[in-house]
XYZ file of C-alpha atoms in Angstrom:
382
model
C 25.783 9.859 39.940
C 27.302 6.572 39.330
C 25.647 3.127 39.904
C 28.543 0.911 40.145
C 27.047 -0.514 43.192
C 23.681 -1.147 41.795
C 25.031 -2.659 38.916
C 27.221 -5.436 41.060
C 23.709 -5.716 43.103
C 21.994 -6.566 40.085
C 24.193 -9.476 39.677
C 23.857 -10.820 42.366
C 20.335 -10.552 42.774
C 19.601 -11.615 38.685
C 19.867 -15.117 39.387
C 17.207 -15.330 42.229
C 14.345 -13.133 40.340
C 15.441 -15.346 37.509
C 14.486 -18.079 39.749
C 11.255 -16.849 41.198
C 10.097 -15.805 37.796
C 10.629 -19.399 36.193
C 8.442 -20.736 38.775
C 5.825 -19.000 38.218
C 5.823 -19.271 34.916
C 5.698 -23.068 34.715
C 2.658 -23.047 37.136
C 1.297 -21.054 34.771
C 2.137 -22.759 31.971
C 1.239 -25.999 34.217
C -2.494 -24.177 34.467
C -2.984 -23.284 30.750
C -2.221 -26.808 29.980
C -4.747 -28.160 31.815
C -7.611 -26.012 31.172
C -7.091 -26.682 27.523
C -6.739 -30.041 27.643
C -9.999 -30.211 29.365
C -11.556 -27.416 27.270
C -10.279 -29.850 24.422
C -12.225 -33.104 26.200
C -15.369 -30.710 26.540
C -15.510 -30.202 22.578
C -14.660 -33.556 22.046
C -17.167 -35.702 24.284
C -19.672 -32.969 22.263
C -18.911 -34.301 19.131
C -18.912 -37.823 20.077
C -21.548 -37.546 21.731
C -23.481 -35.766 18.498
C -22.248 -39.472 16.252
C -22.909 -42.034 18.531
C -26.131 -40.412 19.841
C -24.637 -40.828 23.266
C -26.846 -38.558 25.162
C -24.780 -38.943 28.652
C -21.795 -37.813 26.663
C -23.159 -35.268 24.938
C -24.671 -33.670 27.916
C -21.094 -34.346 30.475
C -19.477 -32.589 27.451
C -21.763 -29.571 27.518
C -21.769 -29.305 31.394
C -17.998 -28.728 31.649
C -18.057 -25.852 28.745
C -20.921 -24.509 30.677
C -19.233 -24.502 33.737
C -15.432 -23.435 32.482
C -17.926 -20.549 30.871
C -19.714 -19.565 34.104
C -15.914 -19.908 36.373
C -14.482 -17.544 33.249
C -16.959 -14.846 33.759
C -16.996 -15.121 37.229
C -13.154 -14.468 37.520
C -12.734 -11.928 34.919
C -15.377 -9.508 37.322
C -13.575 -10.310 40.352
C -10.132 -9.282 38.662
C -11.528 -6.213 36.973
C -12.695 -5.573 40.382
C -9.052 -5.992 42.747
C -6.911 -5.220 40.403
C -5.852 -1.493 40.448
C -2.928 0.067 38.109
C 0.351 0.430 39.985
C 1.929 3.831 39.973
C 4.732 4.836 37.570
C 7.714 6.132 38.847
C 10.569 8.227 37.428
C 14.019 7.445 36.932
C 17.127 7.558 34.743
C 18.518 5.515 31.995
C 21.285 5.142 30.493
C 20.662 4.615 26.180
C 22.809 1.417 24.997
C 21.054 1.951 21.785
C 18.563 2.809 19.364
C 16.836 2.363 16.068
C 14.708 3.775 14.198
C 12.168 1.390 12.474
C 9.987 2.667 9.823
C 7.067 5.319 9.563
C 6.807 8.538 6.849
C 5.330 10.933 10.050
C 5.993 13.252 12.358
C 6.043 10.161 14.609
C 8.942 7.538 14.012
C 8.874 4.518 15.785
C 12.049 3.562 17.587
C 13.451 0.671 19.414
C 15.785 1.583 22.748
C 17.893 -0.712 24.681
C 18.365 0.583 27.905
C 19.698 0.460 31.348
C 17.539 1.428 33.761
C 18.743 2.686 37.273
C 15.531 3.124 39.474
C 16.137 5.706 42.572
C 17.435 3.952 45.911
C 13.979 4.061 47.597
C 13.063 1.431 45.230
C 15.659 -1.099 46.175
C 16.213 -2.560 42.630
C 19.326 -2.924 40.909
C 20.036 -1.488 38.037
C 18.959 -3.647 34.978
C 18.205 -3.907 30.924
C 15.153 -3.627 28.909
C 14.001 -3.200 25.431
C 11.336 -1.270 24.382
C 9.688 0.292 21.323
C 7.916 3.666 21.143
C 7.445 6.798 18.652
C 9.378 9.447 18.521
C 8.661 12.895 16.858
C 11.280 13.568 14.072
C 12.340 17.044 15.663
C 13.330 15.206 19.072
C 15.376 12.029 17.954
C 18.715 13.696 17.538
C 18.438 13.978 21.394
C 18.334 10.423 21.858
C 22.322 9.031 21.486
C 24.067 5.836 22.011
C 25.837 6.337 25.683
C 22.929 9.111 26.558
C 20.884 9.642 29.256
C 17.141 9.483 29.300
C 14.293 10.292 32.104
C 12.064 7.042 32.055
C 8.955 5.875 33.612
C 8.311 2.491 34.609
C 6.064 0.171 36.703
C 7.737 -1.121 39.849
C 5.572 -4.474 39.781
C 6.554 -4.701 35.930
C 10.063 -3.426 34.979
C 9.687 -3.840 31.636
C 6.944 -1.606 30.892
C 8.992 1.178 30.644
C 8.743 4.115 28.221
C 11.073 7.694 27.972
C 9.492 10.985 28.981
C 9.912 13.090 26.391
C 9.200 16.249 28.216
C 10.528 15.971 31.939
C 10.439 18.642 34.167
C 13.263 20.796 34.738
C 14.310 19.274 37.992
C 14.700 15.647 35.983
C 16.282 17.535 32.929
C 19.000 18.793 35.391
C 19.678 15.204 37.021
C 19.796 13.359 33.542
C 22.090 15.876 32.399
C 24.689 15.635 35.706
C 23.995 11.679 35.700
C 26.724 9.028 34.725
C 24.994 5.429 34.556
C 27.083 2.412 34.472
C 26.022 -0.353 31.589
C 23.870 -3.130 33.283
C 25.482 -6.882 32.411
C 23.325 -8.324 29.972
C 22.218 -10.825 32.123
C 20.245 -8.125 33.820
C 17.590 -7.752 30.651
C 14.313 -8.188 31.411
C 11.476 -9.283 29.576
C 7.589 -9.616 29.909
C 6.510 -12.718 30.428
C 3.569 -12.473 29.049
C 4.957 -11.633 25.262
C 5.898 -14.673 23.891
C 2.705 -15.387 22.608
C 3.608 -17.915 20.203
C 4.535 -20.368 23.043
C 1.278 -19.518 25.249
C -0.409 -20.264 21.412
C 1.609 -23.296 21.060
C 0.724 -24.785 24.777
C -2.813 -24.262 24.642
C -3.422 -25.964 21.129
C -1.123 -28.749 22.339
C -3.302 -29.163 25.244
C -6.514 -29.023 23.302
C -4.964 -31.762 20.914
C -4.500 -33.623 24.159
C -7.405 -33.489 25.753
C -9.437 -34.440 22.341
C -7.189 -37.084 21.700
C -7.878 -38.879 25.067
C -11.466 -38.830 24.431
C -11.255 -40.043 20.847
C -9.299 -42.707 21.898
C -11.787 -43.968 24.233
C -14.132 -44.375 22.264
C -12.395 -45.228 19.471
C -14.238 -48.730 19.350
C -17.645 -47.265 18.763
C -16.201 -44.611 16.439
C -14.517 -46.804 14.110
C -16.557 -49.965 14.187
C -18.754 -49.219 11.176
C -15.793 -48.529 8.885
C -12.426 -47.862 8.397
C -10.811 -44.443 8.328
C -8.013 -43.422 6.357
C -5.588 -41.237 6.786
C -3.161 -39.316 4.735
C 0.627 -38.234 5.500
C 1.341 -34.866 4.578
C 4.854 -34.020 3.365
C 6.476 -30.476 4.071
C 9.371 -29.226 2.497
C 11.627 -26.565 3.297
C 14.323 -24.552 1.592
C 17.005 -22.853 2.975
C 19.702 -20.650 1.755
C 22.376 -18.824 2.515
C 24.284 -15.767 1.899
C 27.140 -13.832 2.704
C 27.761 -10.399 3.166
C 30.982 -8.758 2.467
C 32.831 -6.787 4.502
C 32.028 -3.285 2.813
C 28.944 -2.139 1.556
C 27.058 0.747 -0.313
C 23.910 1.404 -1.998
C 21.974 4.857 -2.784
C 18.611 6.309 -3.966
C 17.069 8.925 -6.104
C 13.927 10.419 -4.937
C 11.347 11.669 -7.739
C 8.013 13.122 -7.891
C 6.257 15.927 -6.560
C 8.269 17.807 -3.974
C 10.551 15.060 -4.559
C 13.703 17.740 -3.264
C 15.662 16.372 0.380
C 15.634 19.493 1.753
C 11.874 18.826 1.855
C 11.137 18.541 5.674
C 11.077 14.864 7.262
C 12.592 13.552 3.337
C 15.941 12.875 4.613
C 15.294 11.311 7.231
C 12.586 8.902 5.847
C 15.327 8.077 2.861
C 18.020 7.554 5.546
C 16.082 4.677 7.340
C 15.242 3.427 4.083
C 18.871 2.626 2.985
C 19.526 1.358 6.462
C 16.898 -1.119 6.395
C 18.383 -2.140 2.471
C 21.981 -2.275 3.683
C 20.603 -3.660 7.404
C 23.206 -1.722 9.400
C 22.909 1.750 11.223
C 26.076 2.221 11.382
C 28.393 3.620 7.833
C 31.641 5.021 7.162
C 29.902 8.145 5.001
C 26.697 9.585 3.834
C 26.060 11.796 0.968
C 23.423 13.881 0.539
C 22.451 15.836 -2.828
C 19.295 17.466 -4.054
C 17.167 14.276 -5.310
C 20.225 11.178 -4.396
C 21.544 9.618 -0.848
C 24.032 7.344 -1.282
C 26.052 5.531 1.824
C 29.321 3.713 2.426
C 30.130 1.113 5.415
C 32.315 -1.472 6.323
C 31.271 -4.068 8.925
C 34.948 -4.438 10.382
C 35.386 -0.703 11.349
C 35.094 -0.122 15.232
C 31.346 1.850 16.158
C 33.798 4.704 17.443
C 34.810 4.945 13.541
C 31.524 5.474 12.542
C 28.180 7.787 11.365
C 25.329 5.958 13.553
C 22.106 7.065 11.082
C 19.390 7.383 13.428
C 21.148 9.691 15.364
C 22.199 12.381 12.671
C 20.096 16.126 13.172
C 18.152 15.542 9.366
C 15.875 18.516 10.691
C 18.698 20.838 10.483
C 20.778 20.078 7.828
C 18.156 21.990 5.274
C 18.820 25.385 7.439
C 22.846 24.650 6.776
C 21.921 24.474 2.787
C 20.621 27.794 3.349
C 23.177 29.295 5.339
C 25.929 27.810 2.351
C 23.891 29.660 -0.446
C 23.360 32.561 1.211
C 26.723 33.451 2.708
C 29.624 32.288 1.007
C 29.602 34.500 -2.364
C 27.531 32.251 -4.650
C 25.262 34.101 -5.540
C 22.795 31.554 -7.502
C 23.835 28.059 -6.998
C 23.529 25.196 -9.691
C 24.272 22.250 -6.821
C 24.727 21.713 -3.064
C 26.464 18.449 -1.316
C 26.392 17.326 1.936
C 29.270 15.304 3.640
C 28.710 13.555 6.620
C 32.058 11.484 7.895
C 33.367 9.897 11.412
C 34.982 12.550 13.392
C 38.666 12.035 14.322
C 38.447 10.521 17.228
C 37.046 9.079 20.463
C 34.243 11.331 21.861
C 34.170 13.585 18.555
C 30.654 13.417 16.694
C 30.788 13.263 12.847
C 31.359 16.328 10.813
C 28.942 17.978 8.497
C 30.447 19.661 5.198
C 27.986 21.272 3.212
C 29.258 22.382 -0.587
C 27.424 24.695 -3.127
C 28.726 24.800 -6.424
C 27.572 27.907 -9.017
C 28.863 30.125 -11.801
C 31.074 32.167 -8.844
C 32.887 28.826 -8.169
C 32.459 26.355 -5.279
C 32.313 26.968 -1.362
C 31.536 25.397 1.661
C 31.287 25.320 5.229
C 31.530 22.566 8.558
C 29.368 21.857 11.036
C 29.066 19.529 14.027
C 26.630 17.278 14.513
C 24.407 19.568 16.761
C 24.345 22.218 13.555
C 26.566 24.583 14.449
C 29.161 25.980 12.120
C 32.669 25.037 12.741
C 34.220 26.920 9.785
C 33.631 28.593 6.157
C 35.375 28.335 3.110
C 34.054 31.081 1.054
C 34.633 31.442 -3.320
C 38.048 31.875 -3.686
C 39.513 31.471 -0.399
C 41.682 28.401 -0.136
């Protein structure tokens, strides 16, 4: 199913949600501000209050924390009360693209962008989002740049999305017949509440704020028994840059107990590794030996032109080693390689060469990227 149509919708529609969603998040922001700086007052008419033994202030600066306390509480029960989770609903999405972040288990954390098309009933265009969540090793070679995905996600908040793993077969069918159009970027959504930094940022500035304004009126009585000094402090900064050439490679030998690649979940682990040290996912090769992984890139080749790491089947390149040593005449071998390279063209995954070496000679076979064997090169046949 194709969501041209959605996808014009969305722009169109973009810049009034846009709209609506920056107003209400200056009247928040409006409303944080002022709660602090009065919160800020509160703690400062106490402390004023406690050095000029200024009961009246002391006890104006108690009542309003008592009473921002009691209008707190009172709130928080009446919200726990009304507000009820909204249903999730099922769609499809298309993956832009995804990375794998870290972890050494069964779980790996991974970071989508996607484009979500919800089903007409909704009546939302298609848009972006960009979300995080953990993905068991054995499924990630599923999840490709230009796939499609069955999602859940809030209506009331888009961006809480996250991918069902295990859809039924009804949704497997649909994301497997789907075609998604790519949502304009101006389409991304985000939640509003995540930039916590800036919420952080407003509140302390209104604190400041509303101290300061106290302070300063009663700065006469403060500072008539003395003199206060104060102190500049300096901050300094460094920056430096560097540049990056247009090629890269790096590599890594693995030691220690069960130290071997073939060692399930070890490839994959080293892989993201060497793609956080070379920070790229995408490279022009990958070599794989017994206790080494080395890789090869170069930023200026097109992404069509090249092995994207998450997305490579780790979990079944140890059953290819097997396969080599067992069926193409070597009978004990001394080494085994593996070859991963672009494939030749648009829409052809990167090939898999797998290479055992022994006393019999050397052989290998091909694979795709989905593990299964393209060809064989036994010992001794050319």
């Amino acid at each position: 199913m194709g969501m041209t149509g959605q996808r014009y919708s969305g722009e169109l529609n973009g810049p009034v949600e846009q709209r609506r969603s920056g107003v209400g998040r200056v009247l928040v922001a409006l409303r944080l501000t002022v709660v602090s700086a009065v919160i800020g007052a509160a703690l400062a008419a106490l402390v004023v209050g406690v050095i000029l033994k200024d009961v009246p202030v002391l006890a104006t600066g108690g009542g309003v924390l008592a009473l921002l306390v009691l209008l707190a509480f009172l709130g928080g029960r009446r919200g726990a009360g009304s507000d009820a989770p909204p249903a999730r609903r099922t769609a499809l999405a298309r993956i832009e693209d995804l990375r794998a972040t870290g972890g050494e288990t069964a779980d790996v954390p991974v970071t989508f962008r996607l484009t979500v098309a919800p089903e007409p009933e909704d009546e939302r265009p298609a848009y972006r989002v960009k979300i995080s969540q953990s993905i068991n090793l054995v499924d990630i070679p599923a999840y490709r740049p230009r796939g499609i995905a069955v999602v859940e996600y809030h209506p009331e908040k888009p961006w809480d999305v996250r991918i069902v793993t295990r859809p039924t077969p009804e949704w497997s069918r649909r994301a497997e017949e789907a075609e998604i159009d790519s949502a304009p970027e101006s389409t991304l959504v985000r939640d509003p509440d995540g930039g916590a930094g800036a919420w952080c940022l407003l509140v302390l500035v209104g604190l400041l704020a509303g101290a300061a304004l106290v302070v300063l009126s009663f700065r006469g009585e403060l500072f008539a028994s003395g003199d206060a000094g104060g102190g500049a402090a300096k901050e300094s900064s460094s920056a430096s840059s560097s540049s990056a050439s247009r090629t890269f490679s790096t590599s890594t030998t693995v030691s220690g107990p069960s130290s071997s690649l073939l060692t399930f979940g070890r490839m994959r682990v080293t892989a993201m590794e060497l793609e956080a040290r070379v920070d790229s996912a995408y490279v022009t090769s990958l070599r794989i030996e017994d206790h080494r992984m080395a890789v090869r890139g170069d930023s200026a080749r097109p992404l069509a032109e090249t092995v994207h790491l998450p997305s490579l089947p780790y979990e079944l390149l140890p059953g290819l080693v097997r396969e080599a040593r067992a069926t193409l005449g070597v009978r004990e071998a001394d080494s085994w390689r593996i070859d991963v390279t672009p494939g030749g063209g648009a829409g052809v995954g990167p090939r898999v060469r797998v290479t055992v070496s022994g006393t019999e000679g050397t052989a290998h076979l091909d694979a795709d990227v989905t593990g299964r064997i393209t060809d064989r090169r036994a010992v001794g046949v050319s």
